[in-house]
mmCIF file of C-alpha atoms in Angstrom:
data_model
loop_
_atom_site.group_PDB
_atom_site.id
_atom_site.type_symbol
_atom_site.label_atom_id
_atom_site.label_comp_id
_atom_site.label_asym_id
_atom_site.label_seq_id
_atom_site.Cartn_x
_atom_site.Cartn_y
_atom_site.Cartn_z
ATOM 1 C CA MET A 243 -101.526 -154.512 -10.508
ATOM 2 C CA GLU A 244 -98.453 -153.231 -12.195
ATOM 3 C CA THR A 245 -98.520 -150.790 -15.334
ATOM 4 C CA ASP A 246 -96.682 -151.216 -18.333
ATOM 5 C CA PRO A 247 -93.852 -148.338 -19.266
ATOM 6 C CA ALA A 248 -95.658 -147.382 -22.240
ATOM 7 C CA THR A 249 -98.754 -146.686 -20.768
ATOM 8 C CA ALA A 250 -96.747 -145.130 -17.802
ATOM 9 C CA LEU A 251 -94.955 -142.523 -20.478
ATOM 10 C CA LEU A 252 -98.102 -140.977 -21.535
ATOM 11 C CA GLU A 253 -99.030 -139.359 -18.294
ATOM 12 C CA PRO A 254 -95.621 -137.533 -18.011
ATOM 13 C CA ALA A 255 -95.752 -137.171 -22.060
ATOM 14 C CA ARG A 256 -99.527 -135.339 -22.025
ATOM 15 C CA ARG A 257 -98.331 -132.520 -19.148
ATOM 16 C CA ALA A 258 -95.299 -131.609 -20.831
ATOM 17 C CA ASP A 259 -94.651 -128.333 -22.204
ATOM 18 C CA ILE A 260 -92.686 -129.792 -24.989
ATOM 19 C CA VAL A 261 -92.095 -133.265 -25.978
ATOM 20 C CA PHE A 262 -90.391 -135.470 -28.819
ATOM 21 C CA VAL A 263 -90.791 -138.247 -29.362
ATOM 22 C CA GLY A 264 -89.258 -140.440 -33.050
ATOM 23 C CA ARG A 265 -92.497 -141.845 -35.045
ATOM 24 C CA ASP A 266 -90.754 -145.438 -35.187
ATOM 25 C CA GLU A 267 -90.536 -144.937 -30.934
ATOM 26 C CA ALA A 268 -94.165 -144.265 -30.817
ATOM 27 C CA GLU A 269 -95.014 -147.548 -33.121
ATOM 28 C CA THR A 270 -93.284 -149.932 -31.431
ATOM 29 C CA LEU A 271 -94.804 -148.194 -27.626
ATOM 30 C CA TRP A 272 -98.303 -147.063 -28.178
ATOM 31 C CA GLY A 273 -99.430 -148.873 -32.280
ATOM 32 C CA THR A 274 -99.439 -145.394 -33.270
ATOM 33 C CA ALA A 275 -97.285 -144.479 -36.431
ATOM 34 C CA LYS A 276 -98.740 -141.046 -37.811
ATOM 35 C CA PRO A 277 -97.322 -137.957 -36.836
ATOM 36 C CA GLU A 278 -101.632 -136.831 -36.763
ATOM 37 C CA GLU A 279 -102.169 -139.718 -34.452
ATOM 38 C CA ILE A 280 -99.449 -139.191 -31.962
ATOM 39 C CA ARG A 281 -101.158 -135.821 -31.813
ATOM 40 C CA GLU A 282 -103.658 -136.999 -30.338
ATOM 41 C CA LEU A 283 -102.442 -139.396 -28.465
ATOM 42 C CA LEU A 284 -100.321 -137.388 -26.763
ATOM 43 C CA ALA A 285 -102.572 -134.298 -26.276
ATOM 44 C CA PRO A 286 -103.130 -131.816 -24.712
ATOM 45 C CA ALA A 287 -99.217 -131.097 -24.123
ATOM 46 C CA ALA A 288 -98.298 -127.515 -25.488
ATOM 47 C CA VAL A 289 -95.685 -128.962 -28.143
ATOM 48 C CA ILE A 290 -95.146 -132.178 -29.674
ATOM 49 C CA VAL A 291 -92.437 -132.943 -32.106
ATOM 50 C CA VAL A 292 -93.365 -136.329 -34.268
ATOM 51 C CA LYS A 293 -88.765 -136.583 -35.315
ATOM 52 C CA ASP A 294 -89.488 -139.198 -38.548
ATOM 53 C CA ALA A 295 -85.824 -139.299 -39.140
ATOM 54 C CA GLU A 296 -84.053 -139.347 -42.320
ATOM 55 C CA HIS A 297 -87.989 -137.478 -43.983
ATOM 56 C CA GLY A 298 -88.265 -134.355 -41.201
ATOM 57 C CA ALA A 299 -89.542 -133.563 -37.981
ATOM 58 C CA THR A 300 -93.089 -132.102 -37.789
ATOM 59 C CA ALA A 301 -94.552 -129.587 -34.374
ATOM 60 C CA TYR A 302 -97.510 -129.119 -33.123
ATOM 61 C CA THR A 303 -97.861 -126.399 -31.352
ATOM 62 C CA ALA A 304 -100.290 -125.622 -28.648
ATOM 63 C CA ASP A 305 -102.384 -122.730 -30.698
ATOM 64 C CA GLY A 306 -102.816 -125.787 -33.597
ATOM 65 C CA GLY A 307 -100.116 -125.002 -36.026
ATOM 66 C CA GLU A 308 -98.588 -127.636 -37.573
ATOM 67 C CA VAL A 309 -95.635 -127.095 -39.378
ATOM 68 C CA PHE A 310 -93.428 -129.471 -41.387
ATOM 69 C CA VAL A 311 -89.539 -129.564 -42.054
ATOM 70 C CA ALA A 312 -88.312 -132.228 -44.632
ATOM 71 C CA ALA A 313 -84.890 -133.026 -43.410
ATOM 72 C CA PRO A 314 -81.502 -132.343 -45.061
ATOM 73 C CA ASP A 315 -79.292 -135.159 -46.809
ATOM 74 C CA SER A 316 -77.450 -136.006 -44.638
ATOM 75 C CA ARG A 317 -73.826 -138.725 -44.102
ATOM 76 C CA ILE A 318 -74.485 -140.631 -40.986
ATOM 77 C CA VAL A 319 -70.695 -142.149 -39.361
ATOM 78 C CA GLU A 320 -73.282 -142.741 -36.600
ATOM 79 C CA GLY A 321 -76.021 -142.801 -35.715
ATOM 80 C CA VAL A 322 -75.814 -142.910 -32.166
ATOM 81 C CA GLY A 323 -76.801 -138.715 -30.212
ATOM 82 C CA ALA A 324 -78.562 -137.690 -33.210
ATOM 83 C CA GLY A 325 -81.402 -137.022 -31.216
ATOM 84 C CA ASP A 326 -80.757 -135.616 -28.146
ATOM 85 C CA ALA A 327 -78.608 -133.461 -30.453
ATOM 86 C CA PHE A 328 -82.254 -132.518 -32.661
ATOM 87 C CA ALA A 329 -83.592 -131.825 -29.076
ATOM 88 C CA ALA A 330 -80.293 -129.549 -27.926
ATOM 89 C CA GLY A 331 -80.816 -127.555 -31.306
ATOM 90 C CA TYR A 332 -84.571 -127.641 -30.821
ATOM 91 C CA LEU A 333 -84.554 -126.073 -27.642
ATOM 92 C CA ALA A 334 -81.632 -123.141 -28.106
ATOM 93 C CA ALA A 335 -83.731 -122.128 -30.761
ATOM 94 C CA HIS A 336 -86.802 -121.923 -28.567
ATOM 95 C CA LEU A 337 -85.419 -119.795 -26.030
ATOM 96 C CA GLU A 338 -84.138 -117.845 -27.815
ATOM 97 C CA GLY A 339 -87.806 -116.523 -29.129
ATOM 98 C CA ARG A 340 -87.384 -118.200 -32.843
ATOM 99 C CA GLU A 341 -90.572 -119.067 -34.926
ATOM 100 C CA VAL A 342 -90.753 -122.981 -34.634
ATOM 101 C CA ALA A 343 -89.702 -123.410 -38.471
ATOM 102 C CA VAL A 344 -86.145 -122.732 -37.757
ATOM 103 C CA ALA A 345 -86.195 -124.023 -33.819
ATOM 104 C CA LEU A 346 -87.079 -127.500 -36.459
ATOM 105 C CA ARG A 347 -84.127 -126.891 -38.574
ATOM 106 C CA LEU A 348 -81.331 -126.034 -35.317
ATOM 107 C CA GLY A 349 -82.076 -128.997 -34.970
ATOM 108 C CA ASP A 350 -81.812 -130.282 -38.477
ATOM 109 C CA LEU A 351 -78.426 -129.101 -38.076
ATOM 110 C CA MET A 352 -77.533 -130.075 -34.851
ATOM 111 C CA ALA A 353 -78.423 -133.898 -35.645
ATOM 112 C CA ALA A 354 -77.051 -133.623 -38.115
ATOM 113 C CA ALA A 355 -73.648 -132.632 -37.569
ATOM 114 C CA ALA A 356 -74.034 -135.875 -34.397
ATOM 115 C CA LEU A 357 -74.343 -137.679 -37.241
ATOM 116 C CA ALA A 358 -71.524 -137.090 -39.615
ATOM 117 C CA THR A 359 -68.691 -138.093 -35.967
ATOM 118 C CA GLY A 360 -67.467 -140.882 -35.031
ATOM 119 C CA GLY A 361 -66.863 -139.204 -31.492
ATOM 120 C CA ASP A 362 -68.764 -138.014 -27.956
ATOM 121 C CA VAL A 363 -68.541 -134.569 -29.013
ATOM 122 C CA PRO A 364 -69.271 -133.377 -32.769
ATOM 123 C CA THR A 365 -68.568 -130.576 -33.958
ATOM 124 C CA ALA A 366 -71.044 -127.947 -35.609
ATOM 125 C CA PRO A 367 -71.098 -124.966 -37.844
ATOM 126 C CA ASP A 368 -69.937 -121.410 -35.978
ATOM 127 C CA ARG A 369 -72.504 -119.374 -35.004
ATOM 128 C CA ALA A 370 -72.832 -117.215 -38.620
ATOM 129 C CA GLU A 371 -72.785 -120.407 -41.251
ATOM 130 C CA LEU A 372 -75.892 -121.882 -38.654
ATOM 131 C CA ASP A 373 -77.424 -118.588 -38.700
ATOM 132 C CA ARG A 374 -76.479 -118.242 -42.692
ATOM 133 C CA LEU A 375 -78.527 -122.284 -42.967
ATOM 134 C CA LEU A 376 -81.101 -121.514 -41.332
ATOM 135 C CA THR A 377 -82.223 -118.233 -43.593
ATOM 136 C CA LEU A 378 -82.111 -120.419 -46.391
ATOM 137 C CA ASP A 379 -85.294 -120.287 -48.345
ATOM 138 C CA ASP A 380 -87.395 -123.588 -48.776
ATOM 139 C CA GLU A 381 -86.093 -124.668 -52.275
ATOM 140 C CA GLU A 382 -82.509 -124.483 -50.763
ATOM 141 C CA TRP A 383 -82.876 -126.344 -47.653
ATOM 142 C CA GLN A 384 -84.582 -128.774 -49.857
ATOM 143 C CA ALA A 385 -81.005 -128.949 -51.662
ATOM 144 C CA LEU A 386 -78.762 -129.181 -48.801
ATOM 145 C CA ARG A 387 -76.422 -131.892 -47.944
ATOM 146 C CA LEU A 388 -74.509 -131.799 -44.919
ATOM 147 C CA GLY A 389 -71.362 -133.731 -43.594
#
């Protein structure tokens, strides 16, 4: 008996250290659209990051933590690669030992850079500008307009 792709993805996702999944992808694959339901479905994965396009992303951590960061307003030229760019930003911050909220923000900044370019190689802000943006308070972050 052959396993359908949606079911086949569950077991490795549950064993992963970090899982990135779009809310829309989870709805298509598993009929699960709410971030909390996605967390329950993919448990016991250590970290589950649920991306919700222009709304933001929620990270659920192994210690039961839940962190939501709203996505800044971004100019969209091309949507291809934004999810991969988000994951790259999140992972870079994670590997540097930064807080989850900072990792989500860096993911957003990298996704915004990908969204704002029509080419294959987006131009991200330099490190000094990234560090400045990552230290904005919540009000400044929510007022941010990128691209």
